[in-house]
Amino acid sequence: MPEEFAAKRPNRAPTHPGAVLREDVLPALGITVTQLASHLKVTRQQIHRVLSESSDVSPEMAHRLGKLCGNGPLLWSRMQEAYSLWQAAERLGPDLAEIPTLEAKRAA
């Protein structure tokens, strides 16, 4: 599924889940970062790292966010996966293009 998100706009990185949290979720909930951290039972520093997109949304954080928002952990983990896969492909660049795709030989 993350490939589907990235395939729609291959030249643009998928949105980091921290940006969604910062730009959409926090304003919609009308809570502060401190309140968010308290609700999630994590430190403000952990939240700030996710919001600043310097930290990935871990599986544990995906569960916490999914519970808080009522949309489950898969949404958050899939957003992170799509973002991480795109970033990795960008870092690999030409090396990735040089790796052949092999096919198994058919049995006679």
XYZ file of N, CA and C in Angstrom:
324
model
N 0.804 -1.206 0.000
C 0.000 0.000 0.000
C 0.850 1.274 0.000
N 1.973 1.367 0.750
C 2.777 2.583 0.681
C 3.249 2.904 -0.731
N 3.508 1.857 -1.546
C 3.925 2.103 -2.915
C 2.831 2.832 -3.679
N 1.568 2.533 -3.363
C 0.459 3.182 -4.043
C 0.469 4.686 -3.766
N 0.744 5.062 -2.506
C 0.786 6.477 -2.165
C 1.925 7.153 -2.902
N 3.099 6.543 -2.880
C 4.273 7.132 -3.513
C 4.125 7.164 -5.028
N 3.461 6.183 -5.605
C 3.332 6.104 -7.059
C 2.489 7.239 -7.626
N 1.586 7.790 -6.848
C 0.733 8.860 -7.349
C 1.526 10.130 -7.637
N 2.558 10.372 -6.830
C 3.425 11.534 -7.022
C 4.871 11.108 -6.790
N 5.476 10.435 -7.751
C 6.801 9.864 -7.528
C 7.908 10.886 -7.270
N 7.713 12.125 -7.665
C 8.748 13.140 -7.468
C 8.579 13.929 -6.182
N 7.579 13.602 -5.421
C 7.316 14.315 -4.163
C 7.264 13.312 -3.025
N 7.994 13.621 -1.963
C 8.003 12.732 -0.800
C 6.613 12.669 -0.178
N 6.204 11.480 0.255
C 4.957 11.397 1.024
C 5.076 12.258 2.275
N 3.985 12.693 2.772
C 3.980 13.545 3.960
C 4.378 12.742 5.193
N 5.281 13.303 5.978
C 5.684 12.682 7.240
C 4.495 12.733 8.200
N 4.249 11.665 8.957
C 3.112 11.685 9.878
C 3.195 12.804 10.919
N 4.407 13.249 11.221
C 4.557 14.367 12.155
C 3.945 15.646 11.611
N 4.027 15.844 10.304
C 3.420 17.024 9.685
C 1.905 16.956 9.786
N 1.347 15.771 9.586
C -0.109 15.593 9.723
C -0.530 15.884 11.151
N 0.239 15.376 12.076
C -0.048 15.603 13.496
C 0.021 17.097 13.828
N 1.066 17.760 13.330
C 1.301 19.180 13.609
C 0.275 20.085 12.918
N 0.017 19.817 11.637
C -0.811 20.721 10.839
C -2.309 20.444 10.913
N -2.679 19.195 11.150
C -4.094 18.829 11.100
C -4.658 18.375 12.442
N -3.965 17.420 13.072
C -4.530 16.793 14.271
C -4.543 17.722 15.471
N -3.402 18.323 15.788
C -3.362 19.207 16.964
C -4.360 20.355 16.863
N -4.409 21.072 15.729
C -5.415 22.139 15.633
C -6.850 21.617 15.748
N -7.118 20.461 15.141
C -8.478 19.912 15.191
C -8.876 19.518 16.607
N -7.911 19.000 17.358
C -8.205 18.596 18.734
C -8.190 19.782 19.703
N -7.527 20.865 19.294
C -7.459 22.046 20.148
C -6.657 21.818 21.416
N -5.576 21.026 21.308
C -4.741 20.765 22.484
C -3.302 21.187 22.216
N -2.563 21.373 23.286
C -1.163 21.766 23.187
C -0.284 20.523 23.071
N 0.968 20.766 22.750
C 1.938 19.668 22.690
C 2.069 19.011 24.062
N 2.058 19.819 25.108
C 2.145 19.284 26.467
C 0.946 18.392 26.775
N -0.229 18.830 26.389
C -1.424 18.015 26.613
C -1.374 16.736 25.786
N -0.909 16.844 24.544
C -0.786 15.668 23.691
C 0.157 14.652 24.322
N 1.306 15.122 24.771
C 2.280 14.230 25.414
C 1.672 13.565 26.641
N 0.943 14.335 27.411
C 0.308 13.782 28.606
C -0.715 12.703 28.245
N -1.550 12.986 27.272
C -2.555 12.006 26.837
C -1.900 10.723 26.322
N -0.786 10.884 25.593
C -0.110 9.735 24.997
C 0.815 9.015 25.974
N 1.047 9.651 27.124
C 1.934 9.101 28.153
C 3.370 8.969 27.637
N 3.823 10.031 26.963
C 5.200 10.125 26.476
C 5.726 11.515 26.855
N 7.014 11.739 26.621
C 7.587 13.042 26.956
C 7.282 14.067 25.859
N 7.340 15.329 26.232
C 7.171 16.394 25.254
C 8.269 16.339 24.201
N 9.470 15.928 24.627
C 10.583 15.824 23.697
C 10.293 14.795 22.599
N 9.679 13.673 22.980
C 9.323 12.666 21.977
C 8.345 13.251 20.960
N 7.358 13.973 21.454
C 6.366 14.585 20.566
C 7.020 15.632 19.674
N 7.884 16.457 20.245
C 8.556 17.490 19.452
C 9.398 16.875 18.343
N 10.061 15.744 18.618
C 10.871 15.085 17.585
C 9.995 14.591 16.440
N 8.831 14.056 16.758
C 7.914 13.607 15.703
C 7.357 14.816 14.952
N 6.933 15.838 15.677
C 6.359 17.031 15.047
C 7.358 17.736 14.135
N 8.639 17.715 14.518
C 9.669 18.366 13.702
C 10.180 17.455 12.599
N 9.610 16.248 12.523
C 9.939 15.266 11.500
C 11.378 14.774 11.599
N 11.965 14.901 12.788
C 13.322 14.396 13.002
C 13.305 12.999 13.601
N 12.123 12.500 13.919
C 11.976 11.158 14.463
C 10.832 10.454 13.748
N 11.017 9.160 13.532
C 9.965 8.356 12.923
C 8.854 8.072 13.934
N 7.686 7.755 13.425
C 6.603 7.267 14.271
C 6.840 5.770 14.445
N 7.219 5.388 15.642
C 7.494 3.985 15.949
C 6.178 3.204 16.001
N 6.255 1.878 15.978
C 5.023 1.098 16.141
C 4.291 1.431 17.442
N 5.051 1.662 18.508
C 4.427 2.020 19.792
C 3.706 3.360 19.696
N 4.368 4.329 19.058
C 3.751 5.647 18.900
C 2.538 5.556 17.988
N 2.614 4.709 16.955
C 1.472 4.519 16.058
C 0.265 3.997 16.840
N 0.508 3.083 17.759
C -0.588 2.573 18.596
C -1.154 3.684 19.471
N -0.283 4.467 20.063
C -0.735 5.566 20.936
C -1.560 6.583 20.140
N -1.031 7.003 18.986
C -1.745 7.983 18.165
C -3.052 7.414 17.633
N -3.016 6.167 17.208
C -4.228 5.527 16.697
C -5.317 5.424 17.741
N -4.924 5.155 18.972
C -5.906 5.077 20.073
C -6.461 6.463 20.368
N -5.575 7.440 20.466
C -5.998 8.806 20.791
C -6.938 9.364 19.721
N -6.594 9.150 18.462
C -7.374 9.715 17.355
C -8.544 8.836 16.943
N -8.548 7.597 17.403
C -9.638 6.697 17.068
C -9.553 6.101 15.667
N -8.367 6.206 15.039
C -8.236 5.687 13.676
C -7.289 4.492 13.586
N -6.822 3.988 14.704
C -5.982 2.801 14.733
C -4.541 3.054 14.331
N -3.667 2.104 14.640
C -2.236 2.291 14.383
C -1.822 2.149 12.924
N -2.605 1.433 12.113
C -2.179 1.189 10.735
C -2.050 2.465 9.911
N -2.933 3.402 10.095
C -2.844 4.668 9.360
C -1.498 5.335 9.624
N -1.121 5.416 10.893
C 0.112 6.098 11.285
C 1.343 5.315 10.835
N 1.305 3.999 10.968
C 2.463 3.203 10.549
C 2.596 3.187 9.026
N 1.494 3.188 8.303
C 1.563 3.211 6.835
C 2.064 4.561 6.321
N 1.657 5.636 6.974
C 2.190 6.949 6.588
C 3.702 6.970 6.784
N 4.157 6.439 7.938
C 5.589 6.416 8.214
C 6.322 5.525 7.221
N 5.739 4.374 6.917
C 6.370 3.449 5.984
C 6.508 4.072 4.598
N 5.458 4.713 4.123
C 5.513 5.358 2.804
C 6.591 6.430 2.784
N 6.660 7.222 3.834
C 7.666 8.289 3.932
C 9.076 7.695 3.974
N 9.265 6.690 4.810
C 10.592 6.081 4.970
C 11.065 5.387 3.700
N 10.157 4.670 3.013
C 10.530 4.003 1.770
C 10.937 5.014 0.703
N 10.213 6.099 0.589
C 10.545 7.119 -0.403
C 11.912 7.724 -0.099
N 12.146 8.049 1.177
C 13.431 8.635 1.581
C 14.582 7.671 1.290
N 14.375 6.377 1.578
C 15.416 5.386 1.324
C 15.724 5.294 -0.166
N 14.706 5.288 -1.003
C 14.917 5.235 -2.451
C 15.690 6.460 -2.924
N 15.394 7.613 -2.357
C 16.121 8.830 -2.720
C 17.595 8.732 -2.327
N 17.869 8.197 -1.134
C 19.249 8.053 -0.670
C 20.016 7.051 -1.538
N 19.352 5.971 -1.933
C 20.013 4.939 -2.743
C 20.278 5.412 -4.164
N 19.386 6.237 -4.670
C 19.546 6.857 -5.978
C 20.015 5.924 -7.071
N 21.137 6.282 -7.729
C 21.633 5.504 -8.861
C 21.993 4.063 -8.501
N 22.425 3.822 -7.261
C 22.753 2.452 -6.852
C 21.545 1.543 -6.990
N 20.394 2.047 -6.646
C 19.174 1.251 -6.733
C 18.839 0.944 -8.196
N 19.028 1.918 -9.046
C 18.731 1.728 -10.466
C 19.647 0.687 -11.103
N 20.845 0.515 -10.554
C 21.803 -0.432 -11.115
C 21.585 -1.870 -10.651
N 20.721 -2.084 -9.681
C 20.450 -3.438 -9.191
C 19.459 -4.103 -10.137
N 19.837 -5.249 -10.697
C 18.923 -5.907 -11.635
C 17.780 -6.584 -10.901
N 16.693 -6.748 -11.596
C 15.560 -7.531 -11.091
C 15.673 -8.905 -11.734
N 15.884 -9.913 -10.915
C 16.090 -11.270 -11.428
C 14.803 -12.060 -11.349
N 14.678 -13.007 -12.244
C 13.518 -13.898 -12.246
C 14.013 -15.310 -12.035
N 13.243 -16.100 -11.289
C 13.602 -17.496 -11.069
C 13.476 -18.272 -12.374
N 14.357 -19.240 -12.547
C 14.309 -20.087 -13.741
C 13.158 -21.053 -13.602
N 12.486 -21.288 -14.708
C 11.358 -22.235 -14.697
C 11.889 -23.649 -14.779
N 11.235 -24.515 -14.019
C 11.599 -25.937 -14.065
C 11.148 -26.535 -15.382
N 11.974 -27.382 -15.944
C 11.646 -27.984 -17.248
C 10.708 -29.148 -17.115
